[in-house]
mmCIF file of C-alpha atoms in Angstrom:
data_model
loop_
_atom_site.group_PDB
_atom_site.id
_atom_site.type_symbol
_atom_site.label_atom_id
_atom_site.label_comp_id
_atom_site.label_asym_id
_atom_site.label_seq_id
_atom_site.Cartn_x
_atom_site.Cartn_y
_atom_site.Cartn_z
ATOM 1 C CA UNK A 151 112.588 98.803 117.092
ATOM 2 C CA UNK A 152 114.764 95.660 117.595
ATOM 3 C CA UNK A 153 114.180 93.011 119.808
ATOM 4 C CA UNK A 154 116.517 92.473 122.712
ATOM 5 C CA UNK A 155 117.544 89.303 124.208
ATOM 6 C CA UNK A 156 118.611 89.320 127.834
ATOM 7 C CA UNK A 157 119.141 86.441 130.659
ATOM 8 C CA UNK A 158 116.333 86.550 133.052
ATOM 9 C CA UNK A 159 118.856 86.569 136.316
ATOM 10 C CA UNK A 160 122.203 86.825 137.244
ATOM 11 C CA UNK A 161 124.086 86.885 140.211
ATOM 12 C CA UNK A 162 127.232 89.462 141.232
ATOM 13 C CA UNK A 163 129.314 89.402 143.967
ATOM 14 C CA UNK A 164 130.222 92.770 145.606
ATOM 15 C CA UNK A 165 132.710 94.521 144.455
ATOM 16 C CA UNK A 166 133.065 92.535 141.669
ATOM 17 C CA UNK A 167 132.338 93.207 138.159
ATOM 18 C CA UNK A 168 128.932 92.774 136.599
ATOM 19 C CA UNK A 169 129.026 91.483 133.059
ATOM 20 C CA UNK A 170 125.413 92.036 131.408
ATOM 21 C CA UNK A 171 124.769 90.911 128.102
ATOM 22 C CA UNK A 172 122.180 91.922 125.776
ATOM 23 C CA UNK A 173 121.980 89.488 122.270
ATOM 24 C CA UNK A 174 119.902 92.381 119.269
ATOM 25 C CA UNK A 175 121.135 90.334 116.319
ATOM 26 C CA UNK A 176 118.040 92.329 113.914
ATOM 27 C CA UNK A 177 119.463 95.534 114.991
ATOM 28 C CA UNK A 178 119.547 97.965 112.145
ATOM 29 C CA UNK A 179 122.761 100.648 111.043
ATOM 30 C CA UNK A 180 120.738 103.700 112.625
ATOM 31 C CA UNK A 181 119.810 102.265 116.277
ATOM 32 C CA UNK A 182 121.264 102.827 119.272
ATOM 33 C CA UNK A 183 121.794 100.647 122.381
ATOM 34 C CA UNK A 184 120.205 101.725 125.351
ATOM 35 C CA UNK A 185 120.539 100.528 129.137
ATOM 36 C CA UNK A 186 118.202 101.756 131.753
ATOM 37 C CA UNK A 187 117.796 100.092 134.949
ATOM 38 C CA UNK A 188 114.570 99.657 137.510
ATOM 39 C CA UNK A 189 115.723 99.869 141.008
ATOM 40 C CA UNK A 190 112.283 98.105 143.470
ATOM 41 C CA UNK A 191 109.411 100.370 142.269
ATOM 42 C CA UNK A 192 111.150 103.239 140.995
ATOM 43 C CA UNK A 193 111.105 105.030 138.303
ATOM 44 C CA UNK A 194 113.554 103.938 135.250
ATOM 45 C CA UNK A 195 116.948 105.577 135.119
ATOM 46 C CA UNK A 196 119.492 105.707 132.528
ATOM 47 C CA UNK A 197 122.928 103.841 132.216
ATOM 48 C CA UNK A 198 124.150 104.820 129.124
ATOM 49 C CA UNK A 199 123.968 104.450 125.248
ATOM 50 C CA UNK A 200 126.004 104.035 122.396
ATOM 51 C CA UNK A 201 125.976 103.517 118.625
ATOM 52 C CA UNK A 202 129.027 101.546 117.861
ATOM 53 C CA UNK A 203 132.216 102.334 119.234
ATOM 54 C CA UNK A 204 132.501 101.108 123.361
ATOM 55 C CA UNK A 205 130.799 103.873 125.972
ATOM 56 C CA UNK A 206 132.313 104.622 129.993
ATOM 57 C CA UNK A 207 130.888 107.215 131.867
ATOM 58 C CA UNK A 208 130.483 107.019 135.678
ATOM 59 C CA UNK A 209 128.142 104.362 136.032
ATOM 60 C CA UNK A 210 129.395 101.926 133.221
ATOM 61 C CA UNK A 211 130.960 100.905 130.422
ATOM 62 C CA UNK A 212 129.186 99.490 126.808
ATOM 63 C CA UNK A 213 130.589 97.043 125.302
ATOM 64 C CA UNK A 214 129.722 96.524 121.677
ATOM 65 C CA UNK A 215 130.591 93.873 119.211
ATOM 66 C CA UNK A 216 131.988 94.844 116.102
ATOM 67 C CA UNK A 217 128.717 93.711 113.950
ATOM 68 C CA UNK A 218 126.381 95.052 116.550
ATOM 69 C CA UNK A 219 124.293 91.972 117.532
ATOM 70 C CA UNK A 220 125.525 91.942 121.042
ATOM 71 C CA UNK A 221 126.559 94.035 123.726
ATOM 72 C CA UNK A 222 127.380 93.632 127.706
ATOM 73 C CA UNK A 223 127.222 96.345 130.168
ATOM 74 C CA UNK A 224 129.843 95.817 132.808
ATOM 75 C CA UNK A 225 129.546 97.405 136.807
ATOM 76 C CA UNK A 226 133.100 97.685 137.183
ATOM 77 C CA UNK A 227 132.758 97.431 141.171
ATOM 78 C CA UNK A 228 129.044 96.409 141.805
ATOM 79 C CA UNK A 229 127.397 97.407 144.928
ATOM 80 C CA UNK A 230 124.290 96.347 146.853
ATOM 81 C CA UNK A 231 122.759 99.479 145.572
ATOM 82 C CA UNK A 232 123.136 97.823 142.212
ATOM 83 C CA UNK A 233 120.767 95.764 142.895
ATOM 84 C CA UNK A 234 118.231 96.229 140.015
ATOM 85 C CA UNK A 235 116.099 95.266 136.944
ATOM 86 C CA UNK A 236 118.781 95.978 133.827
ATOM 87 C CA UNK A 237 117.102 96.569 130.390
ATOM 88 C CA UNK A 238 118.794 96.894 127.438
ATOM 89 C CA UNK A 239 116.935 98.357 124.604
ATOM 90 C CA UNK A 240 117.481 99.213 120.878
ATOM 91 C CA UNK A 241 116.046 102.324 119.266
ATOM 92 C CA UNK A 242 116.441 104.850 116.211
ATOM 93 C CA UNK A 243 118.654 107.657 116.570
ATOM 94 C CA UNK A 244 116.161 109.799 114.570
ATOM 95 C CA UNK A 245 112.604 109.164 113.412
ATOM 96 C CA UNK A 246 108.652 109.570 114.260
ATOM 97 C CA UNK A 247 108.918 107.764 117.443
ATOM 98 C CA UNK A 248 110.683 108.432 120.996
ATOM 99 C CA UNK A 249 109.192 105.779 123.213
ATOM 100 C CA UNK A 250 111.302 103.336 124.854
ATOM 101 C CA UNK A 251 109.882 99.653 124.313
ATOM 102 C CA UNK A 252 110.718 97.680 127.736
ATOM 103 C CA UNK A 253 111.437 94.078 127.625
ATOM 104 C CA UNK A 254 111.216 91.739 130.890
ATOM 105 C CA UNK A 255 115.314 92.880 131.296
ATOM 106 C CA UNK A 256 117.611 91.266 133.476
ATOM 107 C CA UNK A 257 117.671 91.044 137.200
ATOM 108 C CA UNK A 258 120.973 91.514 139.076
ATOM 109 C CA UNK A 259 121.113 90.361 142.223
ATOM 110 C CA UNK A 260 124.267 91.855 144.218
ATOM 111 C CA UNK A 261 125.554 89.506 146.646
ATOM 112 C CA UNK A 262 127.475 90.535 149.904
ATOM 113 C CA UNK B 192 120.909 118.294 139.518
ATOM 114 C CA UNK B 193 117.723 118.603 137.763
ATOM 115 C CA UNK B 194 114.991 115.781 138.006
ATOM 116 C CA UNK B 195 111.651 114.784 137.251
ATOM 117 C CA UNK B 196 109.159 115.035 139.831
ATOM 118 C CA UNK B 197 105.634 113.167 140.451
ATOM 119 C CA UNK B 198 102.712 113.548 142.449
ATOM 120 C CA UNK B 199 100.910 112.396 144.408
ATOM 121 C CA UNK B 200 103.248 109.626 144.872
ATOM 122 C CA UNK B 201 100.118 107.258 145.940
ATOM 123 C CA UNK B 202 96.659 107.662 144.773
ATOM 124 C CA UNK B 203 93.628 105.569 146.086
ATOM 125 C CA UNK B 204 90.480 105.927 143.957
ATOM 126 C CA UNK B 205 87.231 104.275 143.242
ATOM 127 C CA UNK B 206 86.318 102.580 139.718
ATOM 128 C CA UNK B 207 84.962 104.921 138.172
ATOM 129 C CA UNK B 208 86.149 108.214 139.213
ATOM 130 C CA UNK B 209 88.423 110.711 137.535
ATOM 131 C CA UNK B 210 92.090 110.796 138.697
ATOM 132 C CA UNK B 211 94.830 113.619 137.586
ATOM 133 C CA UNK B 212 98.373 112.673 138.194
ATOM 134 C CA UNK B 213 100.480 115.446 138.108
ATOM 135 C CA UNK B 214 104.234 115.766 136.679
ATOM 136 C CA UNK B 215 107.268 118.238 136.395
ATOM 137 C CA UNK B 216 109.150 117.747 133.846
ATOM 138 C CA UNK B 217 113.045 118.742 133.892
ATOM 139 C CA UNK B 218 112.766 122.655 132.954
ATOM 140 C CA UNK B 219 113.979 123.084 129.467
ATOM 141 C CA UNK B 220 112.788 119.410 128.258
ATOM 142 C CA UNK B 221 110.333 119.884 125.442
ATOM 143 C CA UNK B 222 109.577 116.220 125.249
ATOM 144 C CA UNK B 223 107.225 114.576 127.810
ATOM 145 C CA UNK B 224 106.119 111.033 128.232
ATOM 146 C CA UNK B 225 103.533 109.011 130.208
ATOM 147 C CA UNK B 226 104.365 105.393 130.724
ATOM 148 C CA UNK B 227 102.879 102.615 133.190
ATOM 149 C CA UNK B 228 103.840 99.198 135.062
ATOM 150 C CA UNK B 229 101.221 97.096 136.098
ATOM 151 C CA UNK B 230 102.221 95.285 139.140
ATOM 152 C CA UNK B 231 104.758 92.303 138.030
ATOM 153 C CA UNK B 232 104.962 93.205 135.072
ATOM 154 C CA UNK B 233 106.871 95.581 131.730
ATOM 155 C CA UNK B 234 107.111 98.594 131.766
ATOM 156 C CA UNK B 235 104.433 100.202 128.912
ATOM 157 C CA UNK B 236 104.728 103.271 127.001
ATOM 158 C CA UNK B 237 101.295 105.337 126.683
ATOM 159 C CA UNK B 238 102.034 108.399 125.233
ATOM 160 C CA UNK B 239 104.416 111.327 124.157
ATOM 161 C CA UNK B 240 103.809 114.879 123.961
ATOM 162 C CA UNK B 241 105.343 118.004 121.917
ATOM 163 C CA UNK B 242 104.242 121.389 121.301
ATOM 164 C CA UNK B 243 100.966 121.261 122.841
ATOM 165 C CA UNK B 244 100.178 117.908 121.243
ATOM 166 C CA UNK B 245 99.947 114.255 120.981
ATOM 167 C CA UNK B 246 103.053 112.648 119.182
ATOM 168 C CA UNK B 247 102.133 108.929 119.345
ATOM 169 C CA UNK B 248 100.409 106.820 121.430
ATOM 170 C CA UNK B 249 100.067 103.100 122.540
ATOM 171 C CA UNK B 250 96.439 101.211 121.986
ATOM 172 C CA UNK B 251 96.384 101.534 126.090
ATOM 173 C CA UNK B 252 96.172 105.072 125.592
ATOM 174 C CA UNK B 253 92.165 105.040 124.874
ATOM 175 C CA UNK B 254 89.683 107.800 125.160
ATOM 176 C CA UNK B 255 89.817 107.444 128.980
ATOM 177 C CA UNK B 256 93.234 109.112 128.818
ATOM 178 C CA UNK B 257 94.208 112.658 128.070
ATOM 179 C CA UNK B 258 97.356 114.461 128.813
ATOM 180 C CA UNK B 259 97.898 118.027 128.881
ATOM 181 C CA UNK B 260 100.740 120.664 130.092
ATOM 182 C CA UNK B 261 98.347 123.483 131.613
ATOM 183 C CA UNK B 262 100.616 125.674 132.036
ATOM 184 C CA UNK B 263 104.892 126.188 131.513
ATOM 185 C CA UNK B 264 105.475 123.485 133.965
ATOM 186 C CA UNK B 265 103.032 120.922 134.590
ATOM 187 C CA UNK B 266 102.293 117.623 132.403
ATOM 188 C CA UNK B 267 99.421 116.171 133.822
ATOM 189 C CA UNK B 268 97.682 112.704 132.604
ATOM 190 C CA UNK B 269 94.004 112.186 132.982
ATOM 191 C CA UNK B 270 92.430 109.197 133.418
ATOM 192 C CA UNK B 271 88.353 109.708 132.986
ATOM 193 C CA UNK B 272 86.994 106.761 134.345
ATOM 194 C CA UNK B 273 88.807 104.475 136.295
ATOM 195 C CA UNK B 274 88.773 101.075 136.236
ATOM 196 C CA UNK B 275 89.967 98.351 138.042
ATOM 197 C CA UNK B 276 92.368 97.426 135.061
ATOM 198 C CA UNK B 277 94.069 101.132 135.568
ATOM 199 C CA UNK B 278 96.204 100.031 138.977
ATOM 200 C CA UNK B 279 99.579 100.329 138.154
ATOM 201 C CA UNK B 280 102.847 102.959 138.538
ATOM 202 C CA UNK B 281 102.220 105.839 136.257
ATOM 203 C CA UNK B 282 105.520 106.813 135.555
ATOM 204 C CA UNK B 283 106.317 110.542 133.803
ATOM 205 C CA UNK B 284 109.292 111.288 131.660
ATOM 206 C CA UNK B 285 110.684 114.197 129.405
ATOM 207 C CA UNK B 286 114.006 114.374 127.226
ATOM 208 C CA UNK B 287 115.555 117.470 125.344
ATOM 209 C CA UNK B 288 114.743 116.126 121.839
ATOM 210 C CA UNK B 289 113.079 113.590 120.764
ATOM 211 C CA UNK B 290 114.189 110.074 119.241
ATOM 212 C CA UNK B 291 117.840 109.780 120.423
ATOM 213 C CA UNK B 292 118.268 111.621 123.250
ATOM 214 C CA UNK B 293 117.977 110.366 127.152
ATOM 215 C CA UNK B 294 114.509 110.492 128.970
ATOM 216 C CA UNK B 295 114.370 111.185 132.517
ATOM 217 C CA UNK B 296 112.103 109.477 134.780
ATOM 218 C CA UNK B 297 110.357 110.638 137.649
ATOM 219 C CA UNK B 298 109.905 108.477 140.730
ATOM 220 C CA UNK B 299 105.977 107.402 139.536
ATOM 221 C CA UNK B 300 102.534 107.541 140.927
ATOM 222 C CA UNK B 301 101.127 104.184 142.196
ATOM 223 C CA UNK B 302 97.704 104.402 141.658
ATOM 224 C CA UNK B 303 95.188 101.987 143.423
ATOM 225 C CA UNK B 304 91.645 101.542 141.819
ATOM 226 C CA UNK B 305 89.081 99.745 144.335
#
């Protein structure tokens, strides 16, 4: 799978939007982009994904660049509760593997 | 709406004794996944599981570990003989297929080896 590139930290004011980018310039035609986050000790939990065109569902939008070696994930209206570990992570959309490969991700800290 | 469940959620054990950590998976996932985070640090994949068996593992994943789904809806991971390495969040997860699709995550087991 493709490495990811992401900024250790970043700061968000409530209520604004969150603007996380993810750099996967060896990213190949058949992966996806993947964002999970890691709220304090829990389990992972899924953002969203997408393969090319942009992504919104209730929790965020994708944002990818038209030759695929970047993307940001944007909080529209970032809470506290968004407080988090972000990872963004590239994988095959078919294939003899399904593990997720976690980098160190990014950590958003959501200001009042 | 459905989620993946863990337990115990805290497990205190001495080196060398045999731990089970038990996990739901969501009902009609056939996919299931072990992975761990060692205090401070990435999260690790150890394993995946289909049909009864083994699809890949990690190099963590030694002969001290074994998984198995004893029955429709368990996934349990089995560490033999613990050591003091093995203290981390054990974290469970299953998906509807296998490469693409979304895995679910429980809420982990911190396990504690003295």
């Amino acid at each position: 799978d493709a490495k990811t590139t992401q900024p250790t930290s970043m700061d968000c004011a409530e209520g604004r939007a969150a603007n996380l980018p993810c750099n996967h310039s060896t990213i190949s035609g058949n992966e996806y982009v993947y964002w999970y986050r890691q709220i304090h000790s829990q389990g992972p939990q899924y953002i969203i994904h997408g393969l090319k065109n942009n992504e919104t569902n209730e929790m965020a939008s994708l944002i990818i660049t038209e030759d695929r070696k970047s993307s940001t994930l944007i909080l529209p209206h970032a809470t506290l509760r968004d407080t988090a570990v972000y990872y963004c992570i590239v994988r095959v959309a078919s294939g003899n593997t399904g593990k997720l490969i976690f980098g160190q991700g990014t950590t958003l800290q959501v200001k009042p | 709406e459905p989620e993946v469940t863990q337990t115990p959620s805290h497990q205190v054990t001495q080196m060398g004794q045999e731990v089970i950590l038990r996990c739901v998976p969501i009902s009609n996932h056939l996919y299931f996944y072990w992975y761990r985070q060692i205090l401070g640090q990435k999260v690790e994949f150890l394993v995946s599981f289909y049909n009864n068996e083994i699809s890949e593992k990690s190099e963590i994943f030694d002969d001290q570990f074994s998984v198995e789904r004893p029955d429709g809806s368990n996934f349990t991971l089995k560490i033999r003989s613990t050591k003091l390495e093995d203290s981390a969040m054990y974290f469970c997860a299953s998906s509807e297929e296998y490469s693409q699709e979304t895995q679910y995550f429980g809420p982990g087991t911190r396990l504690l080896v003295l």
